[in-house]
Amino acid sequence: MDFQLTERQKEFINVVKEFAEKEVAPIAEEIDRNYRFPEELVGRMAELGIMGVAFPKEYGGMGLDYISYAYMLEEICSVSPAVGTISAAHNSLCCWPIYHFGTEEQKMKYLPDLLKGKKIGAFGLTEPNAGSDAAGQQTRAYEDNGYYVLDGAKCFITNGGYADVFVVMAMTDKSKGNHGISAFIVEKGDPGFSIGKTEDKMGIHASSTTELIFTNCRIPKDRLLGNEGEGFKVAMQTLDGGRIGVAAQALGVASGAFKVTKEYIKTGTRYGMSLAKSQYIQFQMADMATKIRAARLLILEAAERKDKDLPMGLNSSMAKLFAAETAMEMATKGMNIIGDTGCVSGSPIERFFRDAKITEIYEGTSEIQKIVISSKVLKD
Ligand code: CAA
């Protein structure tokens, strides 16, 4: 592992850091309080290349890599995990499967607008009865006169209410189990496709999470992504990379929670003594700083393997598991140290506390990561 950053990576990360500090942080509390999807920030992320970080320039991307992508998400999520998740779902879950599994025509049709942030992407896998059991897809698709017709519904779809392009999994042949699932590209405005309920969530309020409804939704046959029956593989490989993004998001939550806790400790007093002089507090800070560093190293290892095209499902699951647990721990410890003022709605630690939990859930719960990790570890 060699995590020395190139000048180009450093330059990009500095631009993102400045964007996070100067443009995201000042409105982070307001967009959370008002459950407001920050379209103006999506426009700025597009200008800065954040909507197409690790994709080649020939398709409109930044021509960077997953290491830069991970740092980018950490920086943004350290001030607003909700804003980070908009970019993560777009990059990892929509752009990547189109880039990796798409035909040249599909790539040229969709990627330039997506990677330039003119369009927003989303990923439709989860259903009410197919969350952790992703193979249990009930949305079905069948061929009809040069079209596929989709019927069913998806839930908890990040970016759902604002996305233009959706990568959607549906069952084309139930008798074949996971080999009967296929992936499709669905566009906003396709006949029979609509957005259902918007979720009122505990955290990441400024991101959009909705149902997707397919009622005799007709899409041209050339919207099949990959081969028929390969949809489960498309979904699993997409999630292998997506979990690096969620891990980086969790690391951002952990770093953000650590930062506000440290600021409180540096200025706070108890019983007339500076909090920073308490050895109990010092030990807490030492544990927190060490876990944050360990999470970052796991993420960078997974990102580096992805950049080198090496198998990294084990690494991304370990990174997500550890980083998400670290996010929860940092937010909880921070809340305990800050105490009553931290519990007030709108305080930064209260927001991080609410935003941390989802990182243990989406793109595979911590238990799913343990299934992936143990199945690979036991194979050796
Ligand atoms: N890459 C490629 N192929 C893979 C794979 C991977 N990472 N993982 C599994 N496969 C293949 C296997 O090789 C196997 O192939 P064969 O049938 O040819 O042998 C096939 O897929 C089935 O594998 P499993 O038997 O291991 O599958 P399973 O049904 O037991 O499920 C699982 C495995 C890991 C539990 C999987 O279902 C899973 O990851 N579940 C969690 C789903 C998830 O993360 N959902 C998040 C939704 S997206 C989201 O949250 C974003 C949002 O917008 C909110």
Short mmCIF file of C-alpha atoms and ligand atoms in Angstrom, two decimals:
data_model
loop_
_atom_site.label_atom_id
_atom_site.label_comp_id
_atom_site.label_asym_id
_atom_site.label_seq_id
_atom_site.Cartn_x
_atom_site.Cartn_y
_atom_site.Cartn_z
CA MET A 1 0.00 0.00 0.00
CA ASP A 2 1.31 3.41 -0.93
CA PHE A 3 -1.00 6.23 0.02
CA GLN A 4 1.22 9.13 -1.05
CA LEU A 5 -1.10 11.46 -2.89
CA THR A 6 -0.16 12.88 -6.28
CA GLU A 7 -0.24 16.64 -6.83
CA ARG A 8 -3.45 16.23 -8.84
CA GLN A 9 -5.17 14.27 -6.06
CA LYS A 10 -4.04 16.83 -3.46
CA GLU A 11 -5.31 19.68 -5.60
CA PHE A 12 -8.74 18.04 -6.00
CA ILE A 13 -9.02 17.19 -2.30
CA ASN A 14 -8.10 20.78 -1.35
CA VAL A 15 -10.78 22.12 -3.68
CA VAL A 16 -13.33 19.77 -2.08
CA LYS A 17 -12.20 20.74 1.43
CA GLU A 18 -12.69 24.40 0.64
CA PHE A 19 -16.10 23.69 -0.91
CA ALA A 20 -17.13 21.70 2.19
CA GLU A 21 -15.98 24.41 4.60
CA LYS A 22 -17.16 27.48 2.71
CA GLU A 23 -20.27 26.32 0.89
CA VAL A 24 -21.66 23.17 2.56
CA ALA A 25 -20.96 23.79 6.26
CA PRO A 26 -22.76 27.17 6.41
CA ILE A 27 -26.07 25.64 5.24
CA ALA A 28 -25.70 22.11 6.68
CA GLU A 29 -27.98 22.76 9.64
CA GLU A 30 -30.60 24.65 7.58
CA ILE A 31 -30.99 21.96 4.89
CA ASP A 32 -31.25 19.33 7.61
CA ARG A 33 -33.87 21.29 9.57
CA ASN A 34 -35.95 21.98 6.45
CA TYR A 35 -35.49 18.55 4.84
CA ARG A 36 -34.30 20.51 1.81
CA PHE A 37 -32.54 18.79 -1.11
CA PRO A 38 -29.80 21.35 -1.88
CA GLU A 39 -30.03 21.64 -5.67
CA GLU A 40 -27.62 24.60 -5.65
CA LEU A 41 -24.93 22.42 -4.04
CA VAL A 42 -25.50 19.67 -6.61
CA GLY A 43 -24.82 22.30 -9.28
CA ARG A 44 -21.60 23.31 -7.52
CA MET A 45 -20.57 19.65 -7.08
CA ALA A 46 -21.08 19.25 -10.82
CA GLU A 47 -18.82 22.25 -11.53
CA LEU A 48 -16.11 20.85 -9.27
CA GLY A 49 -16.17 17.38 -10.85
CA ILE A 50 -17.61 15.72 -7.73
CA MET A 51 -20.39 14.05 -9.75
CA GLY A 52 -17.90 12.05 -11.83
CA VAL A 53 -14.72 11.64 -9.83
CA ALA A 54 -13.30 8.23 -10.76
CA PHE A 55 -14.37 8.07 -14.40
CA PRO A 56 -12.36 8.71 -17.57
CA LYS A 57 -12.39 12.16 -19.10
CA GLU A 58 -13.54 10.74 -22.43
CA TYR A 59 -16.99 10.13 -20.87
CA GLY A 60 -17.03 13.45 -19.03
CA GLY A 61 -15.46 12.31 -15.75
CA MET A 62 -12.60 13.86 -13.76
CA GLY A 63 -10.17 11.06 -14.67
CA LEU A 64 -9.30 10.60 -11.02
CA ASP A 65 -9.62 7.49 -8.84
CA TYR A 66 -11.32 5.87 -5.85
CA ILE A 67 -8.68 7.20 -3.43
CA SER A 68 -9.69 10.75 -4.42
CA TYR A 69 -13.35 9.71 -4.32
CA ALA A 70 -12.98 8.40 -0.76
CA TYR A 71 -11.26 11.59 0.44
CA MET A 72 -13.89 13.68 -1.32
CA LEU A 73 -16.71 11.89 0.50
CA GLU A 74 -14.94 12.09 3.84
CA GLU A 75 -14.50 15.87 3.50
CA ILE A 76 -18.09 16.56 2.47
CA CYS A 77 -19.62 14.14 4.98
CA SER A 78 -17.56 15.63 7.80
CA VAL A 79 -19.83 18.68 7.47
CA SER A 80 -22.96 17.21 5.83
CA PRO A 81 -23.39 13.44 5.39
CA ALA A 82 -26.65 14.13 3.53
CA VAL A 83 -24.86 16.09 0.81
CA GLY A 84 -22.19 13.41 0.55
CA THR A 85 -24.76 10.67 0.08
CA ILE A 86 -26.24 12.47 -2.96
CA SER A 87 -22.90 12.26 -4.70
CA ALA A 88 -22.10 8.74 -3.43
CA ALA A 89 -25.32 7.13 -4.69
CA HIS A 90 -24.93 8.95 -8.01
CA ASN A 91 -21.26 8.04 -8.57
CA SER A 92 -21.07 4.51 -7.16
CA LEU A 93 -24.53 3.12 -7.73
CA CYS A 94 -25.64 4.62 -11.03
CA CYS A 95 -22.62 5.87 -12.99
CA TRP A 96 -20.36 2.94 -12.13
CA PRO A 97 -22.64 0.08 -13.33
CA ILE A 98 -23.37 1.99 -16.55
CA TYR A 99 -19.64 2.56 -17.05
CA HIS A 100 -18.68 -1.03 -16.21
CA PHE A 101 -21.54 -3.04 -17.74
CA GLY A 102 -22.92 -0.66 -20.36
CA THR A 103 -22.47 -0.96 -24.11
CA GLU A 104 -20.51 1.83 -25.80
CA GLU A 105 -23.85 3.29 -26.99
CA GLN A 106 -25.25 3.26 -23.43
CA LYS A 107 -22.10 4.86 -22.04
CA MET A 108 -22.10 7.60 -24.67
CA LYS A 109 -25.81 8.19 -24.17
CA TYR A 110 -25.84 8.44 -20.37
CA LEU A 111 -22.39 9.08 -18.91
CA PRO A 112 -21.51 12.55 -20.27
CA ASP A 113 -24.58 14.18 -18.69
CA LEU A 114 -24.34 12.11 -15.50
CA LEU A 115 -20.63 12.65 -14.95
CA LYS A 116 -20.92 16.37 -15.64
CA GLY A 117 -23.74 16.48 -13.08
CA LYS A 118 -26.32 17.68 -15.62
CA LYS A 119 -28.32 14.62 -14.64
CA ILE A 120 -28.57 12.80 -11.31
CA GLY A 121 -28.44 9.01 -10.93
CA ALA A 122 -30.04 6.49 -8.57
CA PHE A 123 -30.06 2.72 -8.02
CA GLY A 124 -33.17 0.58 -7.57
CA LEU A 125 -32.52 -2.76 -5.89
CA THR A 126 -34.28 -2.71 -2.52
CA GLU A 127 -37.90 -3.81 -2.23
CA PRO A 128 -40.12 -4.31 0.81
CA ASN A 129 -39.33 -8.04 0.71
CA ALA A 130 -35.86 -7.78 -0.85
CA GLY A 131 -33.64 -5.72 1.44
CA SER A 132 -30.84 -7.86 2.85
CA ASP A 133 -32.15 -10.74 0.74
CA ALA A 134 -31.40 -8.90 -2.49
CA ALA A 135 -32.06 -12.00 -4.62
CA GLY A 136 -35.74 -12.03 -3.55
CA GLN A 137 -36.74 -9.51 -6.25
CA GLN A 138 -40.47 -9.30 -6.92
CA THR A 139 -40.36 -6.53 -9.49
CA ARG A 140 -40.58 -8.38 -12.77
CA ALA A 141 -39.76 -7.55 -16.36
CA TYR A 142 -40.78 -9.29 -19.57
CA GLU A 143 -40.07 -8.70 -23.23
CA ASP A 144 -42.83 -7.39 -25.47
CA ASN A 145 -42.34 -6.34 -29.10
CA GLY A 146 -38.95 -4.69 -28.78
CA TYR A 147 -39.63 -3.39 -25.27
CA TYR A 148 -39.21 -4.59 -21.72
CA VAL A 149 -42.22 -4.08 -19.48
CA LEU A 150 -41.49 -3.59 -15.76
CA ASP A 151 -44.00 -4.11 -12.97
CA GLY A 152 -43.38 -3.69 -9.26
CA ALA A 153 -41.96 -1.24 -6.75
CA LYS A 154 -38.69 -0.29 -5.10
CA CYS A 155 -38.22 1.42 -1.77
CA PHE A 156 -35.64 3.50 0.13
CA ILE A 157 -34.07 4.78 -3.08
CA THR A 158 -31.46 7.48 -2.49
CA ASN A 159 -31.85 10.48 -4.87
CA GLY A 160 -35.22 9.01 -5.96
CA GLY A 161 -37.10 12.31 -6.08
CA TYR A 162 -34.42 14.18 -8.07
CA ALA A 163 -32.81 11.52 -10.26
CA ASP A 164 -33.07 11.44 -14.04
CA VAL A 165 -31.47 8.02 -14.63
CA PHE A 166 -32.08 4.86 -12.59
CA VAL A 167 -30.29 1.51 -12.67
CA VAL A 168 -33.06 -0.92 -11.74
CA MET A 169 -33.02 -4.65 -11.02
CA ALA A 170 -36.00 -6.83 -11.96
CA MET A 171 -36.76 -10.53 -12.26
CA THR A 172 -36.88 -11.68 -15.88
CA ASP A 173 -37.03 -15.42 -15.09
CA LYS A 174 -38.10 -16.38 -11.58
CA SER A 175 -37.32 -20.07 -12.15
CA LYS A 176 -33.61 -19.24 -12.34
CA GLY A 177 -33.35 -17.59 -8.90
CA ASN A 178 -30.57 -15.01 -8.74
CA HIS A 179 -29.62 -15.92 -12.34
CA GLY A 180 -33.08 -14.75 -13.42
CA ILE A 181 -32.50 -11.14 -12.34
CA SER A 182 -31.62 -8.52 -14.97
CA ALA A 183 -30.52 -4.90 -14.75
CA PHE A 184 -32.14 -2.05 -16.70
CA ILE A 185 -31.66 1.66 -17.25
CA VAL A 186 -34.90 3.52 -16.57
CA GLU A 187 -35.32 7.21 -17.28
CA LYS A 188 -37.45 9.77 -15.48
CA GLY A 189 -40.56 10.22 -17.63
CA ASP A 190 -40.64 6.67 -18.99
CA PRO A 191 -44.30 5.66 -19.42
CA GLY A 192 -45.58 3.75 -16.38
CA PHE A 193 -42.74 4.91 -14.14
CA SER A 194 -43.48 7.18 -11.19
CA ILE A 195 -42.02 8.25 -7.88
CA GLY A 196 -43.95 7.09 -4.80
CA LYS A 197 -43.77 8.17 -1.19
CA THR A 198 -40.85 10.28 0.05
CA GLU A 199 -39.48 8.92 3.32
CA ASP A 200 -39.37 11.10 6.43
CA LYS A 201 -36.08 9.83 7.83
CA MET A 202 -34.30 10.00 11.19
CA GLY A 203 -31.12 11.34 9.57
CA ILE A 204 -29.60 12.61 6.30
CA HIS A 205 -32.70 14.81 5.96
CA ALA A 206 -31.32 16.81 3.03
CA SER A 207 -31.07 13.74 0.82
CA SER A 208 -34.07 12.38 -1.06
CA THR A 209 -35.27 8.84 -0.30
CA THR A 210 -38.31 7.58 -2.17
CA GLU A 211 -40.24 4.67 -3.57
CA LEU A 212 -40.11 3.92 -7.29
CA ILE A 213 -43.27 2.53 -8.88
CA PHE A 214 -43.42 0.59 -12.15
CA THR A 215 -46.85 0.00 -13.63
CA ASN A 216 -46.61 -1.55 -17.10
CA CYS A 217 -43.51 0.59 -17.50
CA ARG A 218 -42.34 0.20 -21.11
CA ILE A 219 -38.68 0.78 -21.87
CA PRO A 220 -36.87 0.06 -25.15
CA LYS A 221 -35.06 -3.25 -25.26
CA ASP A 222 -31.67 -1.58 -25.56
CA ARG A 223 -32.01 -0.37 -21.96
CA LEU A 224 -31.01 -3.82 -20.71
CA LEU A 225 -27.73 -3.29 -18.80
CA GLY A 226 -25.39 -6.25 -19.21
CA ASN A 227 -26.86 -9.56 -20.31
CA GLU A 228 -30.25 -10.88 -19.33
CA GLY A 229 -29.84 -12.85 -16.07
CA GLU A 230 -26.72 -10.92 -15.02
CA GLY A 231 -28.54 -8.37 -12.87
CA PHE A 232 -27.60 -9.90 -9.53
CA LYS A 233 -23.93 -9.81 -10.50
CA VAL A 234 -24.37 -6.18 -11.65
CA ALA A 235 -25.91 -5.34 -8.27
CA MET A 236 -23.34 -7.19 -6.17
CA GLN A 237 -20.33 -5.79 -8.02
CA THR A 238 -21.84 -2.32 -7.86
CA LEU A 239 -22.28 -2.68 -4.10
CA ASP A 240 -18.70 -3.93 -3.69
CA GLY A 241 -17.54 -0.49 -4.87
CA GLY A 242 -20.48 1.40 -3.35
CA ARG A 243 -19.50 0.20 0.10
CA ILE A 244 -16.21 2.12 -0.20
CA GLY A 245 -18.37 5.21 -0.62
CA VAL A 246 -20.54 4.46 2.41
CA ALA A 247 -17.43 3.69 4.45
CA ALA A 248 -15.98 7.07 3.45
CA GLN A 249 -19.27 8.71 4.34
CA ALA A 250 -19.16 7.02 7.76
CA LEU A 251 -15.57 8.18 8.20
CA GLY A 252 -16.73 11.72 7.44
CA VAL A 253 -19.40 11.40 10.16
CA ALA A 254 -16.77 10.08 12.58
CA SER A 255 -14.29 12.88 11.73
CA GLY A 256 -17.01 15.53 11.97
CA ALA A 257 -18.20 14.21 15.34
CA PHE A 258 -14.61 14.04 16.57
CA LYS A 259 -13.92 17.61 15.48
CA VAL A 260 -16.92 19.14 17.27
CA THR A 261 -16.15 17.07 20.37
CA LYS A 262 -12.51 18.21 20.34
CA GLU A 263 -13.55 21.85 20.01
CA TYR A 264 -15.87 21.42 22.99
CA ILE A 265 -13.15 19.75 25.05
CA LYS A 266 -10.59 22.44 24.27
CA THR A 267 -12.81 25.21 25.61
CA GLY A 268 -14.96 23.37 28.16
CA THR A 269 -14.41 23.16 31.92
CA ARG A 270 -15.82 20.91 34.68
CA TYR A 271 -15.38 21.56 38.39
CA GLY A 272 -13.12 24.48 37.52
CA MET A 273 -10.74 22.28 35.52
CA SER A 274 -10.16 22.31 31.77
CA LEU A 275 -11.76 19.23 30.18
CA ALA A 276 -8.62 18.73 28.09
CA LYS A 277 -6.64 18.18 31.30
CA SER A 278 -8.84 15.28 32.42
CA GLN A 279 -7.07 11.99 31.78
CA TYR A 280 -10.44 10.27 31.30
CA ILE A 281 -11.19 12.67 28.44
CA GLN A 282 -7.66 12.36 27.05
CA PHE A 283 -8.02 8.56 26.88
CA GLN A 284 -11.38 8.91 25.10
CA MET A 285 -9.79 11.23 22.54
CA ALA A 286 -6.89 8.84 22.04
CA ASP A 287 -9.27 5.94 21.34
CA MET A 288 -11.34 8.07 18.98
CA ALA A 289 -8.36 9.35 16.99
CA THR A 290 -6.94 5.82 16.66
CA LYS A 291 -10.20 4.33 15.37
CA ILE A 292 -10.64 7.13 12.85
CA ARG A 293 -7.11 6.49 11.54
CA ALA A 294 -7.78 2.74 11.34
CA ALA A 295 -11.04 3.29 9.44
CA ARG A 296 -9.26 5.57 6.97
CA LEU A 297 -6.56 2.97 6.32
CA LEU A 298 -9.14 0.24 5.65
CA ILE A 299 -10.95 2.55 3.23
CA LEU A 300 -7.76 3.55 1.42
CA GLU A 301 -6.76 -0.09 1.07
CA ALA A 302 -10.12 -0.97 -0.49
CA ALA A 303 -9.97 2.12 -2.73
CA GLU A 304 -6.45 1.35 -3.87
CA ARG A 305 -7.45 -2.22 -4.75
CA LYS A 306 -10.41 -0.92 -6.72
CA ASP A 307 -8.15 1.51 -8.58
CA LYS A 308 -5.81 -1.38 -9.41
CA ASP A 309 -8.72 -3.58 -10.52
CA LEU A 310 -7.95 -6.14 -7.81
CA PRO A 311 -10.68 -8.10 -5.99
CA MET A 312 -11.86 -5.85 -3.15
CA GLY A 313 -15.26 -7.11 -1.94
CA LEU A 314 -13.67 -8.32 1.30
CA ASN A 315 -11.86 -5.01 1.77
CA SER A 316 -14.86 -2.80 1.06
CA SER A 317 -17.05 -4.83 3.42
CA MET A 318 -14.43 -4.61 6.18
CA ALA A 319 -14.04 -0.88 5.57
CA LYS A 320 -17.80 -0.30 5.67
CA LEU A 321 -18.33 -2.45 8.75
CA PHE A 322 -15.55 -0.79 10.72
CA ALA A 323 -16.14 2.77 9.54
CA ALA A 324 -19.90 2.60 10.20
CA GLU A 325 -19.36 1.23 13.71
CA THR A 326 -16.75 3.93 14.26
CA ALA A 327 -19.19 6.62 13.10
CA MET A 328 -21.78 5.41 15.63
CA GLU A 329 -19.19 5.22 18.38
CA MET A 330 -17.76 8.70 17.69
CA ALA A 331 -21.22 10.28 17.57
CA THR A 332 -22.22 8.52 20.80
CA LYS A 333 -19.01 9.39 22.65
CA GLY A 334 -19.20 12.96 21.40
CA MET A 335 -22.78 13.23 22.58
CA ASN A 336 -21.87 11.80 25.99
CA ILE A 337 -18.98 14.25 26.43
CA ILE A 338 -20.87 17.32 25.21
CA GLY A 339 -23.95 16.36 27.22
CA ASP A 340 -27.15 18.37 27.38
CA THR A 341 -26.23 21.06 24.83
CA GLY A 342 -25.43 18.27 22.38
CA CYS A 343 -28.94 16.90 22.70
CA VAL A 344 -30.53 20.13 21.47
CA SER A 345 -31.99 19.84 17.96
CA GLY A 346 -29.71 21.49 15.44
CA SER A 347 -26.50 21.04 17.42
CA PRO A 348 -23.81 19.54 15.16
CA ILE A 349 -23.29 16.47 17.33
CA GLU A 350 -27.04 15.80 17.38
CA ARG A 351 -27.07 15.84 13.57
CA PHE A 352 -24.04 13.55 13.34
CA PHE A 353 -25.69 11.23 15.87
CA ARG A 354 -28.79 10.93 13.65
CA ASP A 355 -26.77 10.76 10.42
CA ALA A 356 -24.42 8.03 11.66
CA LYS A 357 -26.97 5.22 11.96
CA ILE A 358 -27.82 4.84 8.28
CA THR A 359 -24.19 4.01 7.48
CA GLU A 360 -24.69 0.77 9.40
CA ILE A 361 -27.75 0.00 7.30
CA TYR A 362 -27.70 1.03 3.65
CA GLU A 363 -25.71 -0.72 0.95
CA GLY A 364 -25.80 -3.76 3.24
CA THR A 365 -26.23 -3.80 7.01
CA SER A 366 -23.30 -4.54 9.30
CA GLU A 367 -24.61 -8.12 9.52
CA ILE A 368 -24.52 -8.41 5.71
CA GLN A 369 -20.90 -7.16 5.74
CA LYS A 370 -20.12 -9.89 8.30
CA ILE A 371 -21.71 -12.49 5.99
CA VAL A 372 -19.57 -11.27 3.07
CA ILE A 373 -16.40 -11.10 5.20
CA SER A 374 -16.86 -14.49 6.89
CA SER A 375 -17.73 -16.25 3.61
CA LYS A 376 -14.49 -14.97 2.06
CA VAL A 377 -12.35 -15.57 5.16
CA LEU A 378 -13.65 -19.14 5.56
CA LYS A 379 -12.84 -19.92 1.91
CA ASP A 380 -9.10 -19.34 2.47
N1 CAA B 1 -19.68 -10.04 -7.13
C1 CAA B 1 -20.06 -10.88 -8.13
N2 CAA B 1 -20.88 -11.95 -7.92
C2 CAA B 1 -21.32 -12.14 -6.66
C3 CAA B 1 -20.97 -11.32 -5.60
C4 CAA B 1 -20.09 -10.23 -5.86
N3 CAA B 1 -19.71 -9.39 -4.90
N4 CAA B 1 -21.58 -11.75 -4.47
C5 CAA B 1 -22.28 -12.82 -4.82
N5 CAA B 1 -22.11 -13.06 -6.13
C6 CAA B 1 -22.66 -14.17 -6.92
C7 CAA B 1 -22.18 -15.50 -6.33
O1 CAA B 1 -20.95 -15.88 -6.89
C8 CAA B 1 -23.30 -16.43 -6.71
O2 CAA B 1 -23.14 -16.82 -8.06
P1 CAA B 1 -23.64 -18.29 -8.55
O3 CAA B 1 -25.12 -18.34 -8.26
O4 CAA B 1 -23.31 -18.30 -10.00
O5 CAA B 1 -22.87 -19.30 -7.74
C9 CAA B 1 -24.53 -15.54 -6.64
O6 CAA B 1 -24.08 -14.20 -6.76
C10 CAA B 1 -25.29 -15.71 -5.36
O7 CAA B 1 -24.39 -15.50 -4.29
P2 CAA B 1 -24.83 -15.81 -2.81
O8 CAA B 1 -25.35 -17.21 -2.71
O9 CAA B 1 -23.71 -15.42 -1.90
O10 CAA B 1 -26.07 -14.81 -2.67
P3 CAA B 1 -27.10 -14.61 -1.52
O11 CAA B 1 -28.45 -14.58 -2.09
O12 CAA B 1 -26.81 -15.53 -0.38
O13 CAA B 1 -26.80 -13.10 -1.06
C11 CAA B 1 -25.70 -11.30 0.02
C12 CAA B 1 -25.59 -12.61 -0.77
C13 CAA B 1 -24.24 -10.86 0.23
C14 CAA B 1 -26.37 -11.47 1.35
C15 CAA B 1 -26.46 -10.25 -0.85
O14 CAA B 1 -27.81 -10.60 -0.97
C16 CAA B 1 -26.34 -8.85 -0.32
O15 CAA B 1 -25.32 -8.18 -0.52
N6 CAA B 1 -27.40 -8.37 0.36
C17 CAA B 1 -27.43 -6.97 0.77
C18 CAA B 1 -28.03 -6.13 -0.29
C19 CAA B 1 -27.71 -4.68 -0.12
O16 CAA B 1 -26.58 -4.29 0.19
N7 CAA B 1 -28.69 -3.85 -0.40
C20 CAA B 1 -28.47 -2.43 -0.40
C21 CAA B 1 -29.36 -1.82 -1.42
S1 CAA B 1 -28.76 -0.42 -2.21
C22 CAA B 1 -28.85 0.82 -1.14
O17 CAA B 1 -28.93 0.67 0.03
C23 CAA B 1 -28.67 2.16 -1.75
C24 CAA B 1 -29.76 3.12 -1.60
O18 CAA B 1 -30.04 3.88 -2.52
C25 CAA B 1 -30.41 3.25 -0.29
#
